[in-house]
PDB file of C-alpha atoms in Angstrom:
ATOM      1  CA  MET A   1     143.260 127.072  79.631  1.00  0.00           C
ATOM      2  CA  ALA A   2     140.300 125.392  77.972  1.00  0.00           C
ATOM      3  CA  PHE A   3     141.786 122.003  78.793  1.00  0.00           C
ATOM      4  CA  LYS A   4     142.319 123.000  82.447  1.00  0.00           C
ATOM      5  CA  ALA A   5     138.771 124.321  82.672  1.00  0.00           C
ATOM      6  CA  LEU A   6     137.435 121.119  81.154  1.00  0.00           C
ATOM      7  CA  LYS A   7     139.523 119.048  83.532  1.00  0.00           C
ATOM      8  CA  ALA A   8     138.286 121.083  86.515  1.00  0.00           C
ATOM      9  CA  LEU A   9     134.697 120.705  85.335  1.00  0.00           C
ATOM     10  CA  ALA A  10     135.129 116.950  85.009  1.00  0.00           C
ATOM     11  CA  ALA A  11     136.653 116.757  88.477  1.00  0.00           C
ATOM     12  CA  SER A  12     133.805 118.749  89.972  1.00  0.00           C
ATOM     13  CA  SER A  13     131.301 116.488  88.204  1.00  0.00           C
ATOM     14  CA  VAL A  14     132.970 113.407  89.651  1.00  0.00           C
ATOM     15  CA  PHE A  15     132.965 115.048  93.082  1.00  0.00           C
ATOM     16  CA  ALA A  16     129.258 115.873  92.759  1.00  0.00           C
ATOM     17  CA  ALA A  17     128.528 112.315  91.661  1.00  0.00           C
ATOM     18  CA  CYS A  18     130.408 110.996  94.670  1.00  0.00           C
ATOM     19  CA  LEU A  19     128.410 113.290  96.927  1.00  0.00           C
ATOM     20  CA  ALA A  20     125.190 112.065  95.353  1.00  0.00           C
ATOM     21  CA  THR A  21     126.258 108.460  95.774  1.00  0.00           C
ATOM     22  CA  GLY A  22     127.206 109.112  99.367  1.00  0.00           C
ATOM     23  CA  ALA A  23     123.824 110.731 100.024  1.00  0.00           C
ATOM     24  CA  ALA A  24     122.023 107.739  98.516  1.00  0.00           C
ATOM     25  CA  GLU A  25     124.065 105.366 100.628  1.00  0.00           C
ATOM     26  CA  ALA A  26     123.349 107.428 103.721  1.00  0.00           C
ATOM     27  CA  ALA A  27     119.601 106.682 103.608  1.00  0.00           C
ATOM     28  CA  ASP A  28     118.635 104.426 106.487  1.00  0.00           C
ATOM     29  CA  GLU A  29     117.461 101.021 105.343  1.00  0.00           C
ATOM     30  CA  LEU A  30     114.277  99.564 106.793  1.00  0.00           C
ATOM     31  CA  THR A  31     112.386  96.393 105.847  1.00  0.00           C
ATOM     32  CA  LEU A  32     108.622  96.137 106.246  1.00  0.00           C
ATOM     33  CA  GLN A  33     106.957  92.706 106.213  1.00  0.00           C
ATOM     34  CA  LEU A  34     103.330  92.803 105.068  1.00  0.00           C
ATOM     35  CA  LYS A  35     100.699  90.529 106.557  1.00  0.00           C
ATOM     36  CA  TRP A  36      99.437  89.446 103.154  1.00  0.00           C
ATOM     37  CA  VAL A  37     100.094  89.750  99.430  1.00  0.00           C
ATOM     38  CA  THR A  38     100.498  93.028  97.586  1.00  0.00           C
ATOM     39  CA  GLN A  39      97.031  94.614  97.503  1.00  0.00           C
ATOM     40  CA  GLY A  40      95.083  97.742  98.421  1.00  0.00           C
ATOM     41  CA  GLN A  41      95.134  96.708 102.078  1.00  0.00           C
ATOM     42  CA  PHE A  42      98.682  98.113 102.148  1.00  0.00           C
ATOM     43  CA  ALA A  43      98.188 101.044  99.771  1.00  0.00           C
ATOM     44  CA  GLY A  44      99.559 103.651 102.176  1.00  0.00           C
ATOM     45  CA  TYR A  45     102.985 102.016 102.294  1.00  0.00           C
ATOM     46  CA  TYR A  46     103.288 101.564  98.553  1.00  0.00           C
ATOM     47  CA  VAL A  47     102.141 105.156  98.013  1.00  0.00           C
ATOM     48  CA  ALA A  48     104.694 106.433 100.544  1.00  0.00           C
ATOM     49  CA  LYS A  49     107.451 104.620  98.662  1.00  0.00           C
ATOM     50  CA  ASP A  50     106.227 105.614  95.185  1.00  0.00           C
ATOM     51  CA  LYS A  51     105.689 109.282  96.058  1.00  0.00           C
ATOM     52  CA  GLY A  52     109.070 109.630  97.731  1.00  0.00           C
ATOM     53  CA  PHE A  53     107.693 110.169 101.231  1.00  0.00           C
ATOM     54  CA  TYR A  54     110.159 107.648 102.660  1.00  0.00           C
ATOM     55  CA  GLU A  55     112.983 109.205 100.685  1.00  0.00           C
ATOM     56  CA  GLU A  56     112.060 112.615 102.138  1.00  0.00           C
ATOM     57  CA  GLU A  57     112.569 111.059 105.581  1.00  0.00           C
ATOM     58  CA  ASP A  58     115.985 109.731 104.495  1.00  0.00           C
ATOM     59  CA  LEU A  59     114.709 106.152 104.425  1.00  0.00           C
ATOM     60  CA  ASP A  60     115.306 103.341 101.969  1.00  0.00           C
ATOM     61  CA  VAL A  61     112.298 101.086 102.622  1.00  0.00           C
ATOM     62  CA  THR A  62     111.948  97.542 101.310  1.00  0.00           C
ATOM     63  CA  ILE A  63     108.379  96.212 101.325  1.00  0.00           C
ATOM     64  CA  LYS A  64     108.132  92.419 101.497  1.00  0.00           C
ATOM     65  CA  PRO A  65     104.788  90.902 100.486  1.00  0.00           C
ATOM     66  CA  GLY A  66     103.295  88.208 102.665  1.00  0.00           C
ATOM     67  CA  GLY A  67     101.337  85.107 101.737  1.00  0.00           C
ATOM     68  CA  PRO A  68      99.650  81.990 103.106  1.00  0.00           C
ATOM     69  CA  ASP A  69     102.945  80.485 104.267  1.00  0.00           C
ATOM     70  CA  ILE A  70     104.417  83.660 105.763  1.00  0.00           C
ATOM     71  CA  ALA A  71     103.838  84.485 109.447  1.00  0.00           C
ATOM     72  CA  PRO A  72     105.106  88.029 110.142  1.00  0.00           C
ATOM     73  CA  PRO A  73     105.979  87.338 113.823  1.00  0.00           C
ATOM     74  CA  GLN A  74     108.229  84.490 112.699  1.00  0.00           C
ATOM     75  CA  VAL A  75     109.824  86.699 110.036  1.00  0.00           C
ATOM     76  CA  ILE A  76     110.776  89.468 112.458  1.00  0.00           C
ATOM     77  CA  ALA A  77     111.890  86.980 115.118  1.00  0.00           C
ATOM     78  CA  GLY A  78     114.245  85.495 112.536  1.00  0.00           C
ATOM     79  CA  GLY A  79     115.688  88.881 111.576  1.00  0.00           C
ATOM     80  CA  GLY A  80     113.901  89.097 108.235  1.00  0.00           C
ATOM     81  CA  ALA A  81     112.220  92.453 108.897  1.00  0.00           C
ATOM     82  CA  ASP A  82     112.489  95.560 111.060  1.00  0.00           C
ATOM     83  CA  VAL A  83     108.752  96.252 111.189  1.00  0.00           C
ATOM     84  CA  ILE A  84     105.804  93.946 110.566  1.00  0.00           C
ATOM     85  CA  ILE A  85     102.113  94.453 109.959  1.00  0.00           C
ATOM     86  CA  ASP A  86      99.973  92.155 112.079  1.00  0.00           C
ATOM     87  CA  TRP A  87      96.593  91.924 113.732  1.00  0.00           C
ATOM     88  CA  MET A  88      96.727  92.641 117.451  1.00  0.00           C
ATOM     89  CA  PRO A  89      95.289  89.245 118.507  1.00  0.00           C
ATOM     90  CA  SER A  90      98.105  87.504 116.634  1.00  0.00           C
ATOM     91  CA  ALA A  91     100.728  89.932 117.945  1.00  0.00           C
ATOM     92  CA  LEU A  92      99.620  89.603 121.577  1.00  0.00           C
ATOM     93  CA  ALA A  93      99.402  85.819 121.309  1.00  0.00           C
ATOM     94  CA  SER A  94     102.898  85.778 119.811  1.00  0.00           C
ATOM     95  CA  ARG A  95     104.160  88.014 122.606  1.00  0.00           C
ATOM     96  CA  GLU A  96     102.771  85.671 125.234  1.00  0.00           C
ATOM     97  CA  LYS A  97     104.492  82.779 123.462  1.00  0.00           C
ATOM     98  CA  GLY A  98     107.874  84.485 123.570  1.00  0.00           C
ATOM     99  CA  VAL A  99     108.162  86.803 120.553  1.00  0.00           C
ATOM    100  CA  PRO A 100     108.423  90.248 122.240  1.00  0.00           C
ATOM    101  CA  LEU A 101     106.373  92.294 119.768  1.00  0.00           C
ATOM    102  CA  VAL A 102     105.451  95.880 120.592  1.00  0.00           C
ATOM    103  CA  ASN A 103     102.835  97.999 118.819  1.00  0.00           C
ATOM    104  CA  ILE A 104     104.465 101.274 117.751  1.00  0.00           C
ATOM    105  CA  ALA A 105     101.571 102.629 115.644  1.00  0.00           C
ATOM    106  CA  GLN A 106      98.004 101.734 114.667  1.00  0.00           C
ATOM    107  CA  PRO A 107      97.000 103.044 111.213  1.00  0.00           C
ATOM    108  CA  PHE A 108      93.729 101.043 111.152  1.00  0.00           C
ATOM    109  CA  LYS A 109      91.080 102.409 113.526  1.00  0.00           C
ATOM    110  CA  LYS A 110      88.421  99.808 112.731  1.00  0.00           C
ATOM    111  CA  SER A 111      88.135  96.100 111.993  1.00  0.00           C
ATOM    112  CA  GLY A 112      87.110  94.902 108.550  1.00  0.00           C
ATOM    113  CA  MET A 113      86.449  91.319 109.607  1.00  0.00           C
ATOM    114  CA  MET A 114      83.069  89.676 109.047  1.00  0.00           C
ATOM    115  CA  LEU A 115      81.304  86.348 108.837  1.00  0.00           C
ATOM    116  CA  THR A 116      79.334  86.157 105.603  1.00  0.00           C
ATOM    117  CA  CYS A 117      76.547  83.564 105.531  1.00  0.00           C
ATOM    118  CA  ARG A 118      74.058  82.299 102.974  1.00  0.00           C
ATOM    119  CA  LYS A 119      70.513  83.269 103.899  1.00  0.00           C
ATOM    120  CA  ASP A 120      69.245  79.885 102.706  1.00  0.00           C
ATOM    121  CA  THR A 121      70.988  78.299 105.719  1.00  0.00           C
ATOM    122  CA  GLY A 122      68.340  79.856 107.970  1.00  0.00           C
ATOM    123  CA  ILE A 123      70.879  81.919 109.890  1.00  0.00           C
ATOM    124  CA  THR A 124      69.438  85.259 110.971  1.00  0.00           C
ATOM    125  CA  SER A 125      71.556  86.002 114.077  1.00  0.00           C
ATOM    126  CA  PRO A 126      74.544  84.565 115.965  1.00  0.00           C
ATOM    127  CA  ASP A 127      72.027  82.507 117.956  1.00  0.00           C
ATOM    128  CA  ASP A 128      71.619  80.412 114.809  1.00  0.00           C
ATOM    129  CA  PHE A 129      75.306  79.438 114.532  1.00  0.00           C
ATOM    130  CA  LYS A 130      74.746  76.365 116.711  1.00  0.00           C
ATOM    131  CA  GLY A 131      75.187  73.197 114.678  1.00  0.00           C
ATOM    132  CA  LYS A 132      76.525  75.107 111.667  1.00  0.00           C
ATOM    133  CA  THR A 133      79.811  74.914 109.783  1.00  0.00           C
ATOM    134  CA  LEU A 134      81.811  78.134 109.807  1.00  0.00           C
ATOM    135  CA  GLY A 135      84.853  78.836 107.653  1.00  0.00           C
ATOM    136  CA  VAL A 136      87.763  80.357 109.546  1.00  0.00           C
ATOM    137  CA  TRP A 137      91.212  81.542 108.496  1.00  0.00           C
ATOM    138  CA  PHE A 138      94.151  80.480 110.596  1.00  0.00           C
ATOM    139  CA  PHE A 139      97.752  81.873 110.615  1.00  0.00           C
ATOM    140  CA  GLY A 140      96.756  84.146 113.524  1.00  0.00           C
ATOM    141  CA  ASN A 141      93.472  85.291 111.989  1.00  0.00           C
ATOM    142  CA  GLU A 142      91.508  82.690 113.952  1.00  0.00           C
ATOM    143  CA  TYR A 143      91.956  84.421 117.312  1.00  0.00           C
ATOM    144  CA  PRO A 144      89.120  87.000 117.036  1.00  0.00           C
ATOM    145  CA  PHE A 145      86.764  84.253 115.830  1.00  0.00           C
ATOM    146  CA  LEU A 146      87.654  81.867 118.655  1.00  0.00           C
ATOM    147  CA  SER A 147      87.204  84.657 121.182  1.00  0.00           C
ATOM    148  CA  TRP A 148      83.765  85.459 119.736  1.00  0.00           C
ATOM    149  CA  MET A 149      82.623  81.838 119.819  1.00  0.00           C
ATOM    150  CA  SER A 150      83.846  81.541 123.398  1.00  0.00           C
ATOM    151  CA  GLN A 151      81.816  84.586 124.400  1.00  0.00           C
ATOM    152  CA  LEU A 152      78.768  83.060 122.692  1.00  0.00           C
ATOM    153  CA  GLY A 153      79.333  79.860 124.656  1.00  0.00           C
ATOM    154  CA  LEU A 154      79.725  77.820 121.481  1.00  0.00           C
ATOM    155  CA  PRO A 155      82.290  74.985 121.493  1.00  0.00           C
ATOM    156  CA  THR A 156      84.315  74.800 118.292  1.00  0.00           C
ATOM    157  CA  GLU A 157      84.667  71.028 118.164  1.00  0.00           C
ATOM    158  CA  GLY A 158      81.429  70.449 116.256  1.00  0.00           C
ATOM    159  CA  GLY A 159      78.268  68.744 117.416  1.00  0.00           C
ATOM    160  CA  ALA A 160      74.690  69.933 117.748  1.00  0.00           C
ATOM    161  CA  ASP A 161      75.517  72.356 120.570  1.00  0.00           C
ATOM    162  CA  GLY A 162      78.617  73.862 119.004  1.00  0.00           C
ATOM    163  CA  VAL A 163      80.017  74.892 115.646  1.00  0.00           C
ATOM    164  CA  THR A 164      82.141  72.965 113.203  1.00  0.00           C
ATOM    165  CA  VAL A 165      85.188  74.963 112.196  1.00  0.00           C
ATOM    166  CA  LEU A 166      86.272  74.550 108.603  1.00  0.00           C
ATOM    167  CA  LYS A 167      89.881  75.609 108.143  1.00  0.00           C
ATOM    168  CA  GLN A 168      89.253  78.040 105.333  1.00  0.00           C
ATOM    169  CA  GLY A 169      91.719  78.659 102.550  1.00  0.00           C
ATOM    170  CA  PHE A 170      92.203  82.240 101.493  1.00  0.00           C
ATOM    171  CA  ASN A 171      89.182  82.116  99.195  1.00  0.00           C
ATOM    172  CA  VAL A 172      85.393  81.880  99.485  1.00  0.00           C
ATOM    173  CA  ASP A 173      84.905  78.508  97.755  1.00  0.00           C
ATOM    174  CA  PRO A 174      83.378  76.786 100.826  1.00  0.00           C
ATOM    175  CA  LEU A 175      80.446  79.233 100.756  1.00  0.00           C
ATOM    176  CA  LEU A 176      79.999  79.048  96.998  1.00  0.00           C
ATOM    177  CA  GLN A 177      80.093  75.249  97.043  1.00  0.00           C
ATOM    178  CA  LYS A 178      77.908  75.003 100.184  1.00  0.00           C
ATOM    179  CA  GLN A 179      80.655  73.277 102.173  1.00  0.00           C
ATOM    180  CA  ALA A 180      80.190  75.917 104.885  1.00  0.00           C
ATOM    181  CA  ASP A 181      77.194  77.914 106.077  1.00  0.00           C
ATOM    182  CA  CYS A 182      79.345  80.981 106.670  1.00  0.00           C
ATOM    183  CA  VAL A 183      82.886  82.002 105.770  1.00  0.00           C
ATOM    184  CA  SER A 184      85.308  84.609 107.016  1.00  0.00           C
ATOM    185  CA  THR A 185      85.461  87.680 104.801  1.00  0.00           C
ATOM    186  CA  MET A 186      86.919  91.170 104.955  1.00  0.00           C
ATOM    187  CA  THR A 187      84.865  94.219 104.050  1.00  0.00           C
ATOM    188  CA  TYR A 188      87.494  95.137 101.479  1.00  0.00           C
ATOM    189  CA  ASN A 189      88.253  91.786  99.880  1.00  0.00           C
ATOM    190  CA  GLU A 190      86.527  88.401 100.171  1.00  0.00           C
ATOM    191  CA  TYR A 191      83.002  89.801 100.563  1.00  0.00           C
ATOM    192  CA  TRP A 192      83.314  91.255  97.092  1.00  0.00           C
ATOM    193  CA  GLN A 193      84.685  87.967  95.791  1.00  0.00           C
ATOM    194  CA  VAL A 194      81.408  86.366  96.882  1.00  0.00           C
ATOM    195  CA  ILE A 195      79.432  89.073  95.087  1.00  0.00           C
ATOM    196  CA  ASP A 196      81.569  88.828  91.947  1.00  0.00           C
ATOM    197  CA  ALA A 197      81.139  85.037  91.943  1.00  0.00           C
ATOM    198  CA  GLY A 198      77.402  85.478  91.472  1.00  0.00           C
ATOM    199  CA  LEU A 199      75.917  85.391  94.973  1.00  0.00           C
ATOM    200  CA  PRO A 200      74.053  88.707  95.289  1.00  0.00           C
ATOM    201  CA  ALA A 201      73.968  90.698  98.525  1.00  0.00           C
ATOM    202  CA  GLU A 202      70.265  89.979  99.013  1.00  0.00           C
ATOM    203  CA  GLU A 203      71.059  86.265  99.346  1.00  0.00           C
ATOM    204  CA  LEU A 204      73.651  86.920 102.056  1.00  0.00           C
ATOM    205  CA  ILE A 205      73.631  87.936 105.697  1.00  0.00           C
ATOM    206  CA  VAL A 206      76.713  89.575 107.136  1.00  0.00           C
ATOM    207  CA  PHE A 207      77.913  89.765 110.739  1.00  0.00           C
ATOM    208  CA  LYS A 208      80.562  92.431 111.211  1.00  0.00           C
ATOM    209  CA  TYR A 209      82.835  91.928 114.198  1.00  0.00           C
ATOM    210  CA  GLU A 210      82.521  95.687 114.827  1.00  0.00           C
ATOM    211  CA  ASP A 211      78.725  95.380 115.142  1.00  0.00           C
ATOM    212  CA  GLN A 212      78.948  92.284 117.363  1.00  0.00           C
ATOM    213  CA  GLY A 213      81.146  94.029 119.914  1.00  0.00           C
ATOM    214  CA  VAL A 214      84.019  91.612 119.372  1.00  0.00           C
ATOM    215  CA  ALA A 215      86.143  93.659 116.993  1.00  0.00           C
ATOM    216  CA  THR A 216      89.876  93.581 117.603  1.00  0.00           C
ATOM    217  CA  LEU A 217      92.540  95.862 116.158  1.00  0.00           C
ATOM    218  CA  GLU A 218      93.999  94.924 112.784  1.00  0.00           C
ATOM    219  CA  ASP A 219      97.007  95.931 110.691  1.00  0.00           C
ATOM    220  CA  GLY A 220      99.105  97.550 113.387  1.00  0.00           C
ATOM    221  CA  LEU A 221     102.842  98.185 113.092  1.00  0.00           C
ATOM    222  CA  TYR A 222     105.010  96.039 115.370  1.00  0.00           C
ATOM    223  CA  VAL A 223     108.720  95.845 116.196  1.00  0.00           C
ATOM    224  CA  LEU A 224     110.837  93.786 118.551  1.00  0.00           C
ATOM    225  CA  GLU A 225     110.953  95.254 122.049  1.00  0.00           C
ATOM    226  CA  SER A 226     114.758  95.182 122.288  1.00  0.00           C
ATOM    227  CA  THR A 227     115.123  97.577 119.349  1.00  0.00           C
ATOM    228  CA  LEU A 228     113.260 100.305 121.247  1.00  0.00           C
ATOM    229  CA  ASP A 229     116.291 100.673 123.536  1.00  0.00           C
ATOM    230  CA  ASP A 230     118.207 102.113 120.587  1.00  0.00           C
ATOM    231  CA  ALA A 231     117.494 105.828 120.108  1.00  0.00           C
ATOM    232  CA  ALA A 232     118.601 105.653 116.475  1.00  0.00           C
ATOM    233  CA  MET A 233     116.086 102.875 115.773  1.00  0.00           C
ATOM    234  CA  VAL A 234     113.308 104.806 117.498  1.00  0.00           C
ATOM    235  CA  ASP A 235     114.139 107.791 115.303  1.00  0.00           C
ATOM    236  CA  LYS A 236     114.049 105.562 112.220  1.00  0.00           C
ATOM    237  CA  TYR A 237     110.682 104.110 113.233  1.00  0.00           C
ATOM    238  CA  THR A 238     109.306 107.612 113.819  1.00  0.00           C
ATOM    239  CA  ARG A 239     110.335 108.758 110.356  1.00  0.00           C
ATOM    240  CA  PHE A 240     108.885 105.574 108.883  1.00  0.00           C
ATOM    241  CA  VAL A 241     105.509 105.996 110.591  1.00  0.00           C
ATOM    242  CA  ARG A 242     105.355 109.679 109.691  1.00  0.00           C
ATOM    243  CA  ALA A 243     105.977 108.942 106.002  1.00  0.00           C
ATOM    244  CA  SER A 244     103.593 105.972 106.045  1.00  0.00           C
ATOM    245  CA  MET A 245     100.734 108.032 107.468  1.00  0.00           C
ATOM    246  CA  LYS A 246     101.425 110.634 104.785  1.00  0.00           C
ATOM    247  CA  GLY A 247     101.021 107.785 102.305  1.00  0.00           C
ATOM    248  CA  TRP A 248      97.686 106.802 103.847  1.00  0.00           C
ATOM    249  CA  ALA A 249      96.466 110.393 103.728  1.00  0.00           C
ATOM    250  CA  TYR A 250      97.400 110.568 100.045  1.00  0.00           C
ATOM    251  CA  ALA A 251      95.616 107.258  99.357  1.00  0.00           C
ATOM    252  CA  ALA A 252      92.460 108.667 100.966  1.00  0.00           C
ATOM    253  CA  GLU A 253      92.576 111.693  98.684  1.00  0.00           C
ATOM    254  CA  HIS A 254      93.565 109.765  95.542  1.00  0.00           C
ATOM    255  CA  PRO A 255      92.153 106.219  95.851  1.00  0.00           C
ATOM    256  CA  GLU A 256      92.311 105.383  92.140  1.00  0.00           C
ATOM    257  CA  GLU A 257      95.924 106.518  91.837  1.00  0.00           C
ATOM    258  CA  ALA A 258      96.761 104.577  95.011  1.00  0.00           C
ATOM    259  CA  ALA A 259      95.206 101.458  93.481  1.00  0.00           C
ATOM    260  CA  GLU A 260      97.298 101.939  90.337  1.00  0.00           C
ATOM    261  CA  ILE A 261     100.456 102.208  92.446  1.00  0.00           C
ATOM    262  CA  VAL A 262      99.529  98.939  94.186  1.00  0.00           C
ATOM    263  CA  LEU A 263      98.995  97.254  90.821  1.00  0.00           C
ATOM    264  CA  GLU A 264     102.392  98.463  89.604  1.00  0.00           C
ATOM    265  CA  ASN A 265     103.964  96.706  92.606  1.00  0.00           C
ATOM    266  CA  ASP A 266     102.042  93.448  92.172  1.00  0.00           C
ATOM    267  CA  ALA A 267     104.674  91.137  90.743  1.00  0.00           C
ATOM    268  CA  THR A 268     102.150  88.296  90.414  1.00  0.00           C
ATOM    269  CA  GLY A 269      99.815  90.157  88.063  1.00  0.00           C
ATOM    270  CA  ALA A 270      96.930  88.502  89.914  1.00  0.00           C
ATOM    271  CA  GLN A 271      95.135  91.670  90.995  1.00  0.00           C
ATOM    272  CA  THR A 272      92.573  93.533  88.882  1.00  0.00           C
ATOM    273  CA  GLU A 273      92.069  97.282  88.638  1.00  0.00           C
ATOM    274  CA  LYS A 274      88.366  97.109  89.553  1.00  0.00           C
ATOM    275  CA  HIS A 275      88.999  95.042  92.673  1.00  0.00           C
ATOM    276  CA  GLN A 276      91.947  97.153  93.853  1.00  0.00           C
ATOM    277  CA  ILE A 277      90.115 100.464  93.429  1.00  0.00           C
ATOM    278  CA  ARG A 278      87.219  99.056  95.424  1.00  0.00           C
ATOM    279  CA  MET A 279      89.597  97.668  98.049  1.00  0.00           C
ATOM    280  CA  VAL A 280      91.412 100.961  98.556  1.00  0.00           C
ATOM    281  CA  GLY A 281      88.041 102.676  98.985  1.00  0.00           C
ATOM    282  CA  GLU A 282      86.994 100.199 101.682  1.00  0.00           C
ATOM    283  CA  ILE A 283      90.392 100.296 103.383  1.00  0.00           C
ATOM    284  CA  ASN A 284      90.203 104.081 103.620  1.00  0.00           C
ATOM    285  CA  LYS A 285      87.051 103.627 105.749  1.00  0.00           C
ATOM    286  CA  LEU A 286      89.061 101.532 108.221  1.00  0.00           C
ATOM    287  CA  VAL A 287      92.002 103.948 108.379  1.00  0.00           C
ATOM    288  CA  ASP A 288      89.436 106.757 108.709  1.00  0.00           C
ATOM    289  CA  GLY A 289      91.888 109.660 108.858  1.00  0.00           C
ATOM    290  CA  SER A 290      94.112 107.978 111.448  1.00  0.00           C
ATOM    291  CA  ASP A 291      97.203 109.828 112.661  1.00  0.00           C
ATOM    292  CA  GLY A 292      98.839 106.499 113.470  1.00  0.00           C
ATOM    293  CA  LYS A 293      98.378 106.788 117.233  1.00  0.00           C
ATOM    294  CA  LEU A 294      96.937 103.803 119.085  1.00  0.00           C
ATOM    295  CA  ASP A 295      93.563 104.446 120.700  1.00  0.00           C
ATOM    296  CA  MET A 296      94.057 102.953 124.158  1.00  0.00           C
ATOM    297  CA  ALA A 297      90.308 102.403 124.609  1.00  0.00           C
ATOM    298  CA  ALA A 298      90.325 100.244 121.467  1.00  0.00           C
ATOM    299  CA  TYR A 299      93.416  98.463 122.788  1.00  0.00           C
ATOM    300  CA  GLU A 300      91.700  97.703 126.094  1.00  0.00           C
ATOM    301  CA  ARG A 301      88.621  96.389 124.256  1.00  0.00           C
ATOM    302  CA  THR A 302      90.842  94.107 122.203  1.00  0.00           C
ATOM    303  CA  VAL A 303      92.636  92.778 125.265  1.00  0.00           C
ATOM    304  CA  LYS A 304      89.350  92.251 127.126  1.00  0.00           C
ATOM    305  CA  SER A 305      87.940  90.306 124.181  1.00  0.00           C
ATOM    306  CA  LEU A 306      91.024  88.100 123.946  1.00  0.00           C
ATOM    307  CA  LEU A 307      91.030  87.400 127.691  1.00  0.00           C
ATOM    308  CA  SER A 308      87.325  86.527 127.814  1.00  0.00           C
ATOM    309  CA  GLY A 309      87.659  83.121 126.240  1.00  0.00           C
ATOM    310  CA  GLY A 310      86.524  81.086 129.234  1.00  0.00           C
ATOM    311  CA  SER A 311      88.598  77.915 129.490  1.00  0.00           C
ATOM    312  CA  ASP A 312      90.376  78.655 126.202  1.00  0.00           C
ATOM    313  CA  PRO A 313      91.299  82.362 126.031  1.00  0.00           C
ATOM    314  CA  VAL A 314      93.523  83.693 123.256  1.00  0.00           C
ATOM    315  CA  ILE A 315      95.831  85.215 125.870  1.00  0.00           C
ATOM    316  CA  THR A 316      95.935  84.138 129.509  1.00  0.00           C
ATOM    317  CA  LYS A 317      97.093  87.310 131.242  1.00  0.00           C
ATOM    318  CA  GLN A 318      97.035  91.081 130.882  1.00  0.00           C
ATOM    319  CA  PRO A 319      99.876  92.046 128.517  1.00  0.00           C
ATOM    320  CA  GLU A 320     102.635  94.263 129.869  1.00  0.00           C
ATOM    321  CA  GLY A 321     104.766  96.475 127.661  1.00  0.00           C
ATOM    322  CA  ALA A 322     102.911  95.434 124.491  1.00  0.00           C
ATOM    323  CA  THR A 323     102.450  99.016 123.284  1.00  0.00           C
ATOM    324  CA  THR A 324     104.505 102.188 123.303  1.00  0.00           C
ATOM    325  CA  THR A 325     103.953 105.841 122.380  1.00  0.00           C
ATOM    326  CA  VAL A 326     107.673 106.575 122.065  1.00  0.00           C
ATOM    327  CA  VAL A 327     107.384 106.530 118.270  1.00  0.00           C
ATOM    328  CA  THR A 328     104.078 108.352 117.747  1.00  0.00           C
ATOM    329  CA  ASP A 329     104.992 110.973 120.355  1.00  0.00           C
ATOM    330  CA  GLY A 330     107.626 112.135 117.875  1.00  0.00           C
ATOM    331  CA  LEU A 331     105.294 112.548 114.916  1.00  0.00           C
TER     332      LEU A 331
END
């Protein structure tokens, strides 16, 4: 009898293990491509994975870090991701060029982009940009800048009546070494690199895109339009966004823990605790309690800015079908 009971117990254990394995295999897989390297900019997603928020939604999410040689629109077009994080100017420009990206959610309410200039250059307002050298990121990040310069009536080919564009690496060296009068910075990252490098805030002047009226939406979630025809994919996206926004809410309440989670996922070991805690704090200001839903007024402002480029606009026509509420309506 004891042997039979033991055998039955073993069989039930195997059956339970099989059930558990089946449940694990049943989780829907989803791959997210980040716009940049692992850092506090993406804390909400790493928190959602670490805290089991994706698992609660029956999702098995793979988060792929980005980098200087990784263009998210190209990744998703090539089948390397289900969802990408991109700035709206880049996404809309990609859409116009044939990659049918659609914004399904917008966790970031505000732009963190700035131009940071040395005061000793004599720059006190955008009127003083003429004849100056300005550092600009490319890989899709140049679009808001080019739109701004166009609205200011400043050619970007150099000369006394325009600005010289320095293709900026993803660092602030041109400002530190006086190769540029201003460089592109984010409120949560490169600005603090300038400060940490020894240039104090009182020796800098900052122009936030938000304050200049040329801010465009950043760090939205985009998918390929064709996938939205599949109800199962829409359901998967909805669960993903719901869990992700739960991750962002947790990061807002526990910024230091969120920074630690980011650091645990940084395979390069390049990030520091001080910088990541500060970054998460600044990022939380941009998310600003977002529910993930796209503010259509902010969308229209972004589109208007990108269209108002004179002879060289970022996009040439009003986008159609570039956003959808089908995912966020289900949150």
